[in-house]
């Protein structure tokens, strides 16, 4: 309802401003694409089958591992320019999948999900992109949502501590202490690992109290090395590298003891390195 | 957001603007008062996101059908109604302190009464769920590793022409997705407002008055219990340890806050309809209100997270004479809402 009212007000405001400013040049728009390229250090990322004992990657500390799942939510994308240009991607949560806006579930297993095209960016020059990794409180607290936020359609959702998993990687590691667990229709493989980073509650600890809850939703800002023009006939693209090793080496993960992370506090050390994981590689003008 | 009703509202709004007369989309426009959410005068503002999920007759009736339908369980044997029964204000039946088994940390928990959910900010004994819409996912999926179960329910519903028709008329959709399933359930449960107890009618001056024993009980209650069971919902919805245990197989709030000091703390429950919702406490420790009062008087067990409120006197707990206990119980019984438990809107007819 609020949205309808807003739309009405907007229409009225537009209507009256049209009359007054009829001579102004109409604003033009262009597209801007973010491409997320997942890598493991200097190697391309490729996913293994769960349970595979082939470890094609190694951490800094020499631990062999592979990946079977890798992904994250991107939301609240914002472009800024040197002269005050500002574009904020529309964000909306709705039960109707078609009306869910501004939340993107980027998955290594789904090539097209790695490209986010913003298509109504006002023409102008931009030199900075900001986005959120994960789903913040305002996204969770709207209630049941569709599309990439629908838990029945692959959304990463924690039921028991309601909220979305913002960043996850799963795989196998030679030294992982995980034992095989076979359930009703599911298996946790021996030597596997699963790191799910979630938690959105931002509660300031009272004086003298320890931190309760953990907010693992992170904001990433990437500066471009030059200005990028957005215009009707251009299609600029920012190539962003997402390096799994930045997290694993940052945490200094020892798979023999750390192989199952499924709660906000356990995920906190991982979340600290999320901002380092996203690196602007280059811009295509 | 695409129901026919809303388009109707939109038309009315447009008319207001075009003809430049002031009008409001008021209750006259809605066909049936029975499906309008009404905040009782003596209640706080609701927290539910009605703007995303306005209650309609079709949505409510669909939610009701789902609530009573064992299709929602994996083996087709259990419906929401198995653990939430109207006669006990949608708590479980007296003999069954039931486990929800969501993950290993969560042992056996007593199913709470489902009333006045529209006014709550956190659900479950540990407050792990922060929006009513998300509550049923826990009930539907008994183990958090099995993410497809909600998907399976959606699949089963999509294969049922009756449900396809009902979801279409409630939400204008051709394919059922989980948010609409959850919205329908919320439309049903959010309407479970219990506000017509003898106590309410007394407070609102609607022709019922509490007896002198009940009034004295109310006095004692508000001075001795009201710091935690406060306000018109009889809870401040904080998380506290009221001394029922000193060993915590179920760590309660600490499972969500991940803070050691919260081990053994549970949500202060609302006491509305409490005479109907035995057994009591998250672990169903007590069967009668007398046992509960005896607990507060002389059974409080010390542990590091025990609430400061219960450490005031020379002895742990709350000083209460036998007479005072009886009066408090007499008062608690005035919180029973017979209209609510016999409200035909919630019955599976």
XYZ file of C-alpha atoms in Angstrom:
634
model
C 0.000 0.000 0.000
C 2.736 2.369 0.965
C 4.298 1.714 -2.397
C 1.071 2.487 -4.229
C 0.738 5.743 -2.389
C 4.314 6.629 -3.158
C 3.737 5.850 -6.805
C 0.695 8.091 -6.784
C 2.530 10.919 -5.139
C 5.421 10.453 -7.536
C 2.999 10.593 -10.456
C 1.436 13.753 -9.173
C 4.793 15.358 -8.519
C 6.023 14.304 -11.951
C 2.858 15.553 -13.548
C 3.178 18.994 -12.047
C 6.922 19.243 -12.558
C 6.480 18.310 -16.235
C 4.401 21.383 -16.753
C 6.933 23.648 -15.169
C 10.142 22.193 -16.562
C 8.929 21.173 -20.006
C 12.012 22.552 -21.681
C 14.615 20.557 -19.785
C 16.500 17.831 -21.648
C 15.163 14.435 -20.838
C 17.611 12.400 -18.818
C 19.217 9.499 -20.655
C 20.177 6.139 -19.236
C 22.647 3.382 -19.907
C 23.652 0.019 -18.517
C 26.427 -0.986 -16.185
C 27.426 -4.580 -15.642
C 29.148 -6.196 -12.673
C 30.889 -9.453 -13.484
C 31.900 -11.641 -10.547
C 34.771 -13.938 -11.395
C 35.376 -16.508 -8.658
C 38.964 -17.720 -8.345
C 41.221 -19.585 -5.942
C 44.435 -17.570 -5.762
C 45.931 -17.651 -9.231
C 43.719 -20.551 -10.349
C 40.325 -20.415 -11.956
C 37.594 -21.806 -9.775
C 35.987 -25.035 -10.842
C 33.670 -27.074 -8.688
C 34.183 -30.732 -7.797
C 31.542 -33.339 -7.065
C 30.735 -33.640 -3.353
C 32.854 -36.404 -1.818
C 35.616 -36.085 -4.418
C 39.092 -36.829 -3.105
C 40.813 -34.764 -5.793
C 42.216 -31.670 -4.153
C 43.258 -29.186 -6.815
C 43.893 -26.217 -4.545
C 46.104 -25.604 -1.541
C 45.931 -22.991 1.150
C 48.874 -20.845 2.126
C 49.640 -23.253 4.910
C 49.708 -26.152 2.466
C 46.303 -27.719 3.111
C 44.930 -29.426 -0.020
C 41.252 -28.819 -0.730
C 38.563 -28.598 -3.382
C 35.302 -26.695 -3.655
C 31.839 -28.097 -4.321
C 29.812 -24.950 -3.716
C 30.701 -21.289 -3.699
C 28.461 -18.253 -3.676
C 27.033 -15.211 -1.958
C 24.215 -12.708 -1.980
C 24.907 -9.279 -3.445
C 22.461 -6.499 -2.651
C 22.083 -2.718 -2.435
C 24.389 -1.916 -5.324
C 25.369 1.723 -5.568
C 27.413 3.586 -8.180
C 28.970 6.948 -7.460
C 30.761 9.451 -9.657
C 33.275 12.256 -9.225
C 30.638 14.994 -9.658
C 28.076 13.666 -7.249
C 26.619 11.142 -9.675
C 24.678 8.582 -7.727
C 22.807 5.514 -8.799
C 21.174 3.173 -6.310
C 19.826 -0.109 -7.577
C 16.185 -0.480 -6.561
C 15.732 -2.839 -3.606
C 12.419 -4.520 -2.876
C 11.302 -7.626 -1.026
C 8.033 -9.243 -2.057
C 6.305 -12.597 -2.120
C 5.953 -12.033 -5.848
C 9.238 -13.178 -7.402
C 8.888 -10.609 -10.198
C 8.798 -7.807 -7.663
C 11.913 -8.885 -5.770
C 14.498 -6.278 -6.761
C 18.092 -5.624 -5.950
C 18.993 -8.991 -4.381
C 21.280 -11.244 -6.411
C 22.329 -14.778 -5.525
C 25.675 -15.289 -7.217
C 26.599 -18.948 -7.511
C 29.701 -20.442 -9.065
C 27.456 -23.268 -10.289
C 25.219 -20.875 -12.219
C 27.241 -18.960 -14.806
C 24.565 -16.390 -15.607
C 24.169 -15.464 -11.941
C 27.706 -14.038 -12.035
C 26.629 -11.157 -14.263
C 24.532 -8.398 -12.760
C 23.350 -5.837 -15.260
C 22.042 -2.548 -13.955
C 19.963 -1.161 -16.766
C 18.598 2.214 -15.813
C 21.746 3.999 -14.745
C 21.618 7.742 -15.500
C 24.181 8.706 -18.128
C 27.284 10.131 -16.536
C 30.643 9.291 -15.182
C 31.248 6.869 -12.306
C 34.320 5.889 -10.339
C 33.145 3.752 -7.463
C 30.830 0.823 -6.756
C 29.491 -0.177 -3.344
C 27.474 -3.272 -2.554
C 26.421 -5.403 0.355
C 27.391 -9.045 0.712
C 24.461 -10.742 2.416
C 20.939 -9.698 3.311
C 20.536 -7.014 5.940
C 17.839 -6.670 8.567
C 15.520 -4.683 6.303
C 15.570 -7.559 3.808
C 14.850 -10.231 6.410
C 12.179 -8.381 8.343
C 9.812 -7.888 5.420
C 8.827 -11.532 5.883
C 8.379 -14.323 3.358
C 9.941 -13.460 0.025
C 10.063 -14.925 -3.458
C 12.661 -15.269 -6.193
C 16.260 -15.535 -5.027
C 15.001 -15.179 -1.434
C 12.591 -18.149 -1.632
C 13.937 -21.000 0.525
C 11.940 -23.500 -1.532
C 13.755 -22.351 -4.657
C 17.315 -22.498 -3.468
C 17.564 -19.421 -1.253
C 20.086 -19.911 1.522
C 18.005 -19.535 4.655
C 18.516 -20.486 8.277
C 15.183 -21.467 9.791
C 16.147 -21.780 13.438
C 17.906 -18.414 13.586
C 15.890 -16.824 10.839
C 17.901 -15.039 8.184
C 19.834 -15.600 5.005
C 23.298 -17.099 4.664
C 25.229 -14.298 2.988
C 28.330 -16.159 1.922
C 29.024 -19.884 1.696
C 31.662 -22.288 0.547
C 31.658 -26.031 0.765
C 34.148 -28.591 -0.403
C 36.524 -31.301 0.644
C 39.907 -31.097 2.317
C 42.430 -33.830 2.846
C 42.814 -32.918 6.505
C 39.183 -32.212 7.281
C 38.088 -33.775 10.535
C 34.541 -34.307 9.245
C 33.285 -37.843 9.606
C 30.674 -39.317 7.327
C 27.081 -38.662 8.432
C 24.250 -40.338 6.554
C 20.751 -39.036 7.117
C 17.383 -39.562 5.545
C 18.108 -38.618 1.933
C 21.307 -36.676 2.608
C 24.966 -37.390 3.318
C 27.732 -35.325 4.827
C 30.866 -36.746 3.248
C 33.982 -37.701 5.137
C 36.670 -34.988 4.844
C 34.153 -32.421 3.662
C 33.825 -28.901 5.003
C 30.995 -26.429 4.992
C 31.369 -22.758 5.893
C 28.088 -20.851 6.012
C 28.387 -17.217 6.967
C 25.132 -15.639 8.155
C 23.782 -13.462 10.957
C 22.356 -9.973 10.593
C 21.405 -8.807 14.061
C 23.161 -5.615 14.937
C 22.852 -5.297 18.677
C 25.179 -2.928 20.504
C 26.342 -4.637 23.677
C 25.199 -2.909 26.842
C 27.959 -1.307 28.858
C 30.165 -3.884 30.495
C 28.498 -6.695 28.563
C 30.030 -8.935 25.944
C 28.888 -8.766 22.359
C 25.720 -10.750 21.784
C 24.726 -11.723 18.255
C 26.938 -11.127 15.283
C 26.207 -9.123 12.187
C 28.124 -10.776 9.382
C 26.617 -8.725 6.559
C 29.440 -6.738 4.990
C 29.617 -3.730 2.718
C 32.255 -3.650 0.008
C 33.405 -0.497 -1.775
C 35.606 -0.757 -4.839
C 37.204 2.318 -6.408
C 37.765 2.307 -10.148
C 41.204 3.354 -11.359
C 39.610 5.712 -13.881
C 36.221 7.251 -14.526
C 33.747 5.116 -16.419
C 31.136 6.614 -18.713
C 27.606 5.354 -18.740
C 25.572 6.380 -21.782
C 22.846 5.043 -24.024
C 25.221 3.491 -26.542
C 27.899 2.219 -24.151
C 28.028 -0.977 -22.119
C 30.716 -0.672 -19.464
C 31.520 -3.593 -17.227
C 33.389 -3.964 -13.942
C 35.291 -7.222 -13.677
C 35.404 -8.210 -10.018
C 37.581 -11.050 -8.809
C 36.346 -13.017 -5.819
C 39.211 -14.972 -4.337
C 38.279 -17.845 -2.031
C 41.850 -18.013 -0.757
C 41.616 -14.512 0.714
C 39.122 -15.902 3.203
C 40.735 -19.270 3.855
C 44.219 -17.811 4.238
C 42.912 -14.773 6.071
C 41.259 -17.002 8.652
C 44.268 -19.313 8.489
C 41.845 -22.177 8.318
C 42.931 -25.504 9.749
C 40.499 -28.001 8.251
C 41.280 -30.616 10.855
C 39.467 -28.525 13.458
C 37.415 -26.077 11.399
C 35.118 -27.846 8.970
C 31.570 -27.067 10.010
C 30.525 -23.452 10.382
C 26.771 -22.979 10.732
C 26.184 -20.191 13.208
C 26.850 -16.438 13.188
C 29.636 -16.374 15.762
C 31.568 -19.207 14.148
C 31.220 -17.391 10.837
C 32.495 -14.094 12.187
C 36.212 -14.697 11.480
C 35.257 -15.604 7.908
C 33.070 -12.539 7.518
C 35.934 -10.273 8.570
C 37.747 -11.206 5.377
C 34.787 -10.856 3.016
C 35.721 -7.271 2.083
C 39.248 -8.432 1.084
C 37.804 -11.200 -1.039
C 36.222 -8.844 -3.584
C 38.874 -7.215 -5.746
C 38.306 -4.929 -8.698
C 40.358 -6.447 -11.504
C 39.614 -4.031 -14.317
C 36.915 -2.012 -16.023
C 35.801 -2.405 -19.622
C 34.677 0.938 -20.899
C 0.718 -7.303 -4.174
C -1.464 -8.070 -7.172
C -4.740 -9.054 -5.615
C -7.924 -7.758 -7.143
C -8.834 -6.054 -3.902
C -5.811 -3.831 -4.104
C -6.614 -2.753 -7.591
C -10.018 -1.820 -6.300
C -8.360 0.339 -3.662
C -6.183 1.861 -6.333
C -9.255 2.846 -8.300
C -10.781 4.485 -5.302
C -7.582 6.402 -4.675
C -7.469 7.571 -8.255
C -11.039 8.705 -7.982
C -10.161 10.660 -4.871
C -7.468 12.436 -6.755
C -9.306 13.076 -9.992
C -12.404 14.378 -8.385
C -10.446 16.123 -5.695
C -12.651 15.106 -2.844
C -11.254 13.616 0.269
C -12.201 10.086 0.997
C -10.659 7.257 2.867
C -10.598 3.590 2.024
C -12.435 2.633 5.149
C -14.084 -0.443 6.468
C -17.198 0.045 4.381
C -15.177 -0.958 1.356
C -14.277 -4.316 2.835
C -16.940 -6.939 2.408
C -16.580 -8.902 5.624
C -15.585 -7.543 9.030
C -14.729 -11.052 10.209
C -11.528 -10.944 8.172
C -10.343 -7.493 9.148
C -7.519 -7.393 11.645
C -8.576 -5.204 14.547
C -6.183 -4.076 17.240
C -7.950 -4.256 20.597
C -8.005 -0.858 22.308
C -5.934 -2.000 25.251
C -3.229 -3.664 23.093
C 0.085 -2.313 21.762
C 0.607 -1.620 18.044
C 0.965 -4.784 15.956
C 4.402 -5.703 14.623
C 3.257 -7.861 11.730
C 4.013 -6.568 8.211
C 0.398 -6.311 7.050
C 1.468 -4.028 4.205
C 3.148 -7.029 2.568
C 0.385 -9.461 3.383
C -3.008 -7.883 3.977
C -5.518 -10.311 5.448
C -8.350 -11.265 3.100
C -11.151 -13.758 3.475
C -9.704 -16.032 0.783
C -6.202 -15.829 2.238
C -7.401 -16.548 5.766
C -9.561 -19.492 4.690
C -6.658 -20.906 2.682
C -4.365 -20.509 5.686
C -6.889 -22.368 7.780
C -7.090 -25.241 5.318
C -3.288 -25.472 5.348
C -3.165 -25.330 9.144
C -5.379 -28.400 9.370
C -3.770 -30.270 6.458
C -1.277 -33.073 7.225
C 0.085 -32.709 3.671
C 2.456 -30.208 5.242
C 4.306 -32.957 7.074
C 6.735 -35.307 5.443
C 4.800 -38.506 6.017
C 1.365 -36.924 5.710
C 0.414 -37.681 9.312
C 0.824 -34.426 11.230
C -0.811 -31.032 10.737
C -0.160 -27.812 12.620
C -3.322 -28.634 14.513
C -1.738 -31.741 16.019
C 0.298 -29.535 18.319
C -1.777 -26.359 18.333
C -5.360 -26.991 19.399
C -8.022 -24.312 19.670
C -9.422 -25.663 22.951
C -6.111 -24.878 24.651
C -5.728 -21.517 22.896
C -3.670 -23.304 20.241
C -1.140 -24.731 22.663
C -0.610 -28.480 22.527
C -2.825 -30.941 24.281
C -2.053 -31.355 27.956
C -0.355 -34.745 27.743
C 2.061 -33.857 24.982
C 5.162 -31.822 25.667
C 6.450 -32.144 22.117
C 9.768 -31.801 20.453
C 10.163 -29.717 17.332
C 13.657 -31.123 16.747
C 14.900 -28.352 14.479
C 18.537 -28.963 15.210
C 20.604 -30.752 17.764
C 20.631 -27.898 20.284
C 16.895 -27.852 20.510
C 15.667 -30.563 22.811
C 12.123 -31.085 23.856
C 10.043 -27.944 23.981
C 6.499 -27.386 25.016
C 4.360 -25.958 22.191
C 3.264 -22.487 23.224
C -0.209 -21.120 22.807
C -0.703 -19.249 19.526
C -2.377 -16.018 20.461
C -1.616 -12.390 19.795
C 1.213 -13.314 17.445
C 0.581 -10.079 15.546
C 2.096 -8.170 18.442
C 5.285 -10.156 18.936
C 8.734 -9.393 17.627
C 10.441 -12.707 18.274
C 9.029 -16.198 18.179
C 9.873 -19.452 19.929
C 11.154 -19.936 23.437
C 14.582 -18.752 22.315
C 13.394 -15.952 20.009
C 15.257 -17.504 17.090
C 12.647 -16.504 14.546
C 12.072 -12.808 14.028
C 9.090 -12.805 11.684
C 5.838 -14.747 11.910
C 6.079 -15.741 8.227
C 9.222 -17.763 8.894
C 7.872 -19.752 11.842
C 6.156 -22.544 9.871
C 9.326 -23.375 7.926
C 10.684 -24.739 11.193
C 7.606 -26.820 11.756
C 7.605 -28.119 8.195
C 11.307 -28.899 8.073
C 12.279 -30.892 11.095
C 16.003 -30.841 10.362
C 17.864 -27.861 9.004
C 20.039 -29.980 6.729
C 17.039 -31.024 4.658
C 16.323 -27.896 2.762
C 14.136 -29.525 0.155
C 11.248 -30.261 2.424
C 9.624 -26.868 2.110
C 10.160 -27.289 -1.624
C 8.438 -30.672 -1.470
C 5.411 -29.205 0.240
C 5.228 -26.556 -2.468
C 5.495 -29.294 -5.072
C 2.699 -31.311 -3.453
C 0.468 -28.243 -3.327
C 1.154 -27.415 -6.966
C 0.039 -30.915 -7.913
C -3.321 -30.390 -6.220
C -5.928 -28.624 -8.389
C -7.958 -27.577 -5.343
C -4.994 -25.733 -3.852
C -4.088 -24.207 -7.213
C -7.581 -22.741 -7.375
C -7.491 -21.501 -3.770
C -4.070 -19.868 -4.098
C -5.245 -18.283 -7.309
C -8.258 -16.702 -5.700
C -6.333 -15.628 -2.601
C -3.248 -14.217 -4.291
C -3.923 -14.123 -8.044
C -1.085 -16.535 -8.768
C -1.013 -19.481 -11.191
C 1.918 -21.264 -9.602
C 2.253 -21.755 -5.847
C 5.532 -20.623 -4.282
C 6.632 -20.814 -0.665
C 6.153 -17.144 0.259
C 2.458 -17.414 -0.593
C 2.152 -20.618 1.418
C 3.760 -18.802 4.357
C 1.616 -15.719 3.829
C -1.557 -17.801 3.880
C -0.532 -19.463 7.152
C 0.314 -16.059 8.626
C -3.067 -14.659 7.589
C -4.679 -17.405 9.624
C -2.414 -17.240 12.674
C -2.099 -13.444 12.809
C -5.875 -13.210 13.255
C -5.672 -15.267 16.459
C -6.192 -12.289 18.704
C -7.311 -13.134 22.197
C -8.604 -10.007 23.897
C -12.028 -10.845 25.271
C -11.249 -12.403 28.607
C -13.058 -11.355 31.745
C -9.970 -9.285 32.565
C -10.206 -7.381 29.249
C -13.888 -6.678 29.663
C -13.230 -5.405 33.141
C -10.401 -3.188 31.929
C -12.374 -1.814 28.991
C -15.464 -1.319 31.115
C -17.559 -3.697 29.056
C -19.924 -4.816 31.764
C -17.805 -7.388 33.574
C -16.096 -6.716 36.868
C -13.494 -8.755 38.656
C -14.395 -10.113 42.079
C -12.562 -8.748 45.080
C -10.433 -11.898 45.248
C -9.499 -11.519 41.566
C -8.756 -7.838 42.050
C -6.499 -8.572 45.004
C -4.836 -11.249 42.893
C -4.277 -8.657 40.169
C -2.626 -6.337 42.697
C -0.309 -9.053 43.962
C 0.406 -10.154 40.413
C 1.369 -6.710 39.199
C 3.682 -6.087 42.122
C 5.289 -9.547 42.271
C 5.106 -10.872 38.710
C 4.536 -7.770 36.617
C 8.181 -6.850 36.171
C 8.519 -9.743 33.721
C 4.910 -10.569 32.821
C 4.155 -6.943 32.057
C 1.682 -5.048 29.923
C -1.525 -6.214 28.328
C 0.153 -9.271 26.837
C 1.564 -10.205 30.235
C 5.102 -10.434 28.955
C 7.916 -8.005 28.283
C 9.160 -10.608 25.781
C 12.640 -10.495 27.222
C 14.691 -13.625 27.827
C 15.191 -14.662 31.412
C 15.986 -17.546 33.670
C 13.203 -18.014 36.220
C 15.034 -20.679 38.150
C 13.439 -23.889 36.925
C 16.821 -25.536 36.232
C 20.505 -25.337 36.980
C 21.599 -27.774 34.286
C 20.623 -26.742 30.800
C 20.399 -29.474 28.207
C 18.485 -26.845 26.229
C 20.576 -23.667 26.396
C 17.697 -21.455 25.261
C 18.472 -17.888 24.265
C 22.212 -18.552 24.204
C 21.679 -20.703 21.105
C 20.599 -17.560 19.287
C 22.565 -14.795 20.973
C 25.692 -17.002 21.178
C 26.355 -15.327 24.507
C 27.281 -17.527 27.476
C 25.448 -15.305 29.928
C 22.201 -16.245 28.165
C 22.472 -19.971 28.850
C 19.243 -21.061 30.513
C 17.256 -17.986 29.535
C 13.913 -18.378 27.782
C 11.334 -15.946 26.514
C 8.959 -14.691 29.191
C 5.689 -16.212 27.976
C 2.438 -14.318 27.685
C 0.027 -15.525 30.342
C -3.151 -15.012 28.373
C -5.316 -18.149 28.566
C -2.731 -19.618 30.921
C -5.361 -21.657 32.776
C -5.831 -23.596 29.525
C -2.222 -24.102 28.471
C -0.863 -26.617 30.957
C 1.800 -28.028 31.100
C 3.942 -24.994 31.901
C 7.448 -23.766 31.043
C 9.527 -24.502 27.924
C 10.256 -27.994 29.191
C 6.728 -28.649 30.495
C 8.067 -28.961 34.020
C 4.827 -28.140 35.846
C 1.317 -29.416 35.334
C -0.692 -26.959 37.405
C -0.677 -23.273 38.254
C -0.370 -24.271 41.924
C 2.942 -25.958 41.094
C 4.072 -22.846 39.220
C 3.253 -20.598 42.177
C 4.959 -23.000 44.575
C 7.978 -22.858 42.303
C 8.177 -19.083 42.492
C 7.668 -19.173 46.233
C 10.100 -21.869 47.285
C 11.405 -23.868 44.300
C 13.671 -21.386 42.536
C 17.012 -22.992 41.709
C 20.160 -20.887 41.629
C 22.440 -20.778 38.596
C 24.682 -18.114 37.040
C 21.973 -16.709 34.771
C 19.167 -16.697 37.365
C 17.242 -13.438 37.070
C 18.126 -10.711 39.571
C 14.403 -10.168 40.203
C 14.292 -13.545 41.893
C 17.153 -12.796 44.261
C 15.524 -9.941 46.148
C 14.497 -11.511 49.414
C 16.269 -13.487 52.076
C 15.398 -16.594 50.097
C 15.531 -17.069 46.306
C 12.206 -16.543 44.589
C 9.153 -14.451 45.374
C 7.651 -14.354 48.849
C 4.019 -15.445 48.598
C 1.604 -16.670 51.240
C -0.794 -19.517 50.471
C -3.626 -17.011 50.330
C -1.725 -14.787 47.964
C -1.038 -17.718 45.664
C -4.735 -18.542 45.549
C -5.584 -14.975 44.710
C -2.979 -14.809 41.958
C -4.378 -18.006 40.466
C -7.893 -16.605 40.678
C -6.638 -13.591 38.763
C -4.787 -15.691 36.165
C -8.036 -17.509 35.467
C -9.643 -14.221 34.446
C -7.235 -14.217 31.476
C -9.129 -17.106 29.896
C -10.900 -16.007 26.739
C -13.880 -18.294 26.119
C -14.909 -16.328 23.045
C -11.530 -17.012 21.488
C -11.540 -20.754 22.046
C -15.058 -21.021 20.666
C -14.547 -18.586 17.767
C -15.907 -20.468 14.755
C -13.605 -18.631 12.355
C -10.744 -20.798 13.584
C -12.612 -24.073 13.429
C -12.033 -26.665 10.774
C -15.547 -26.937 9.425
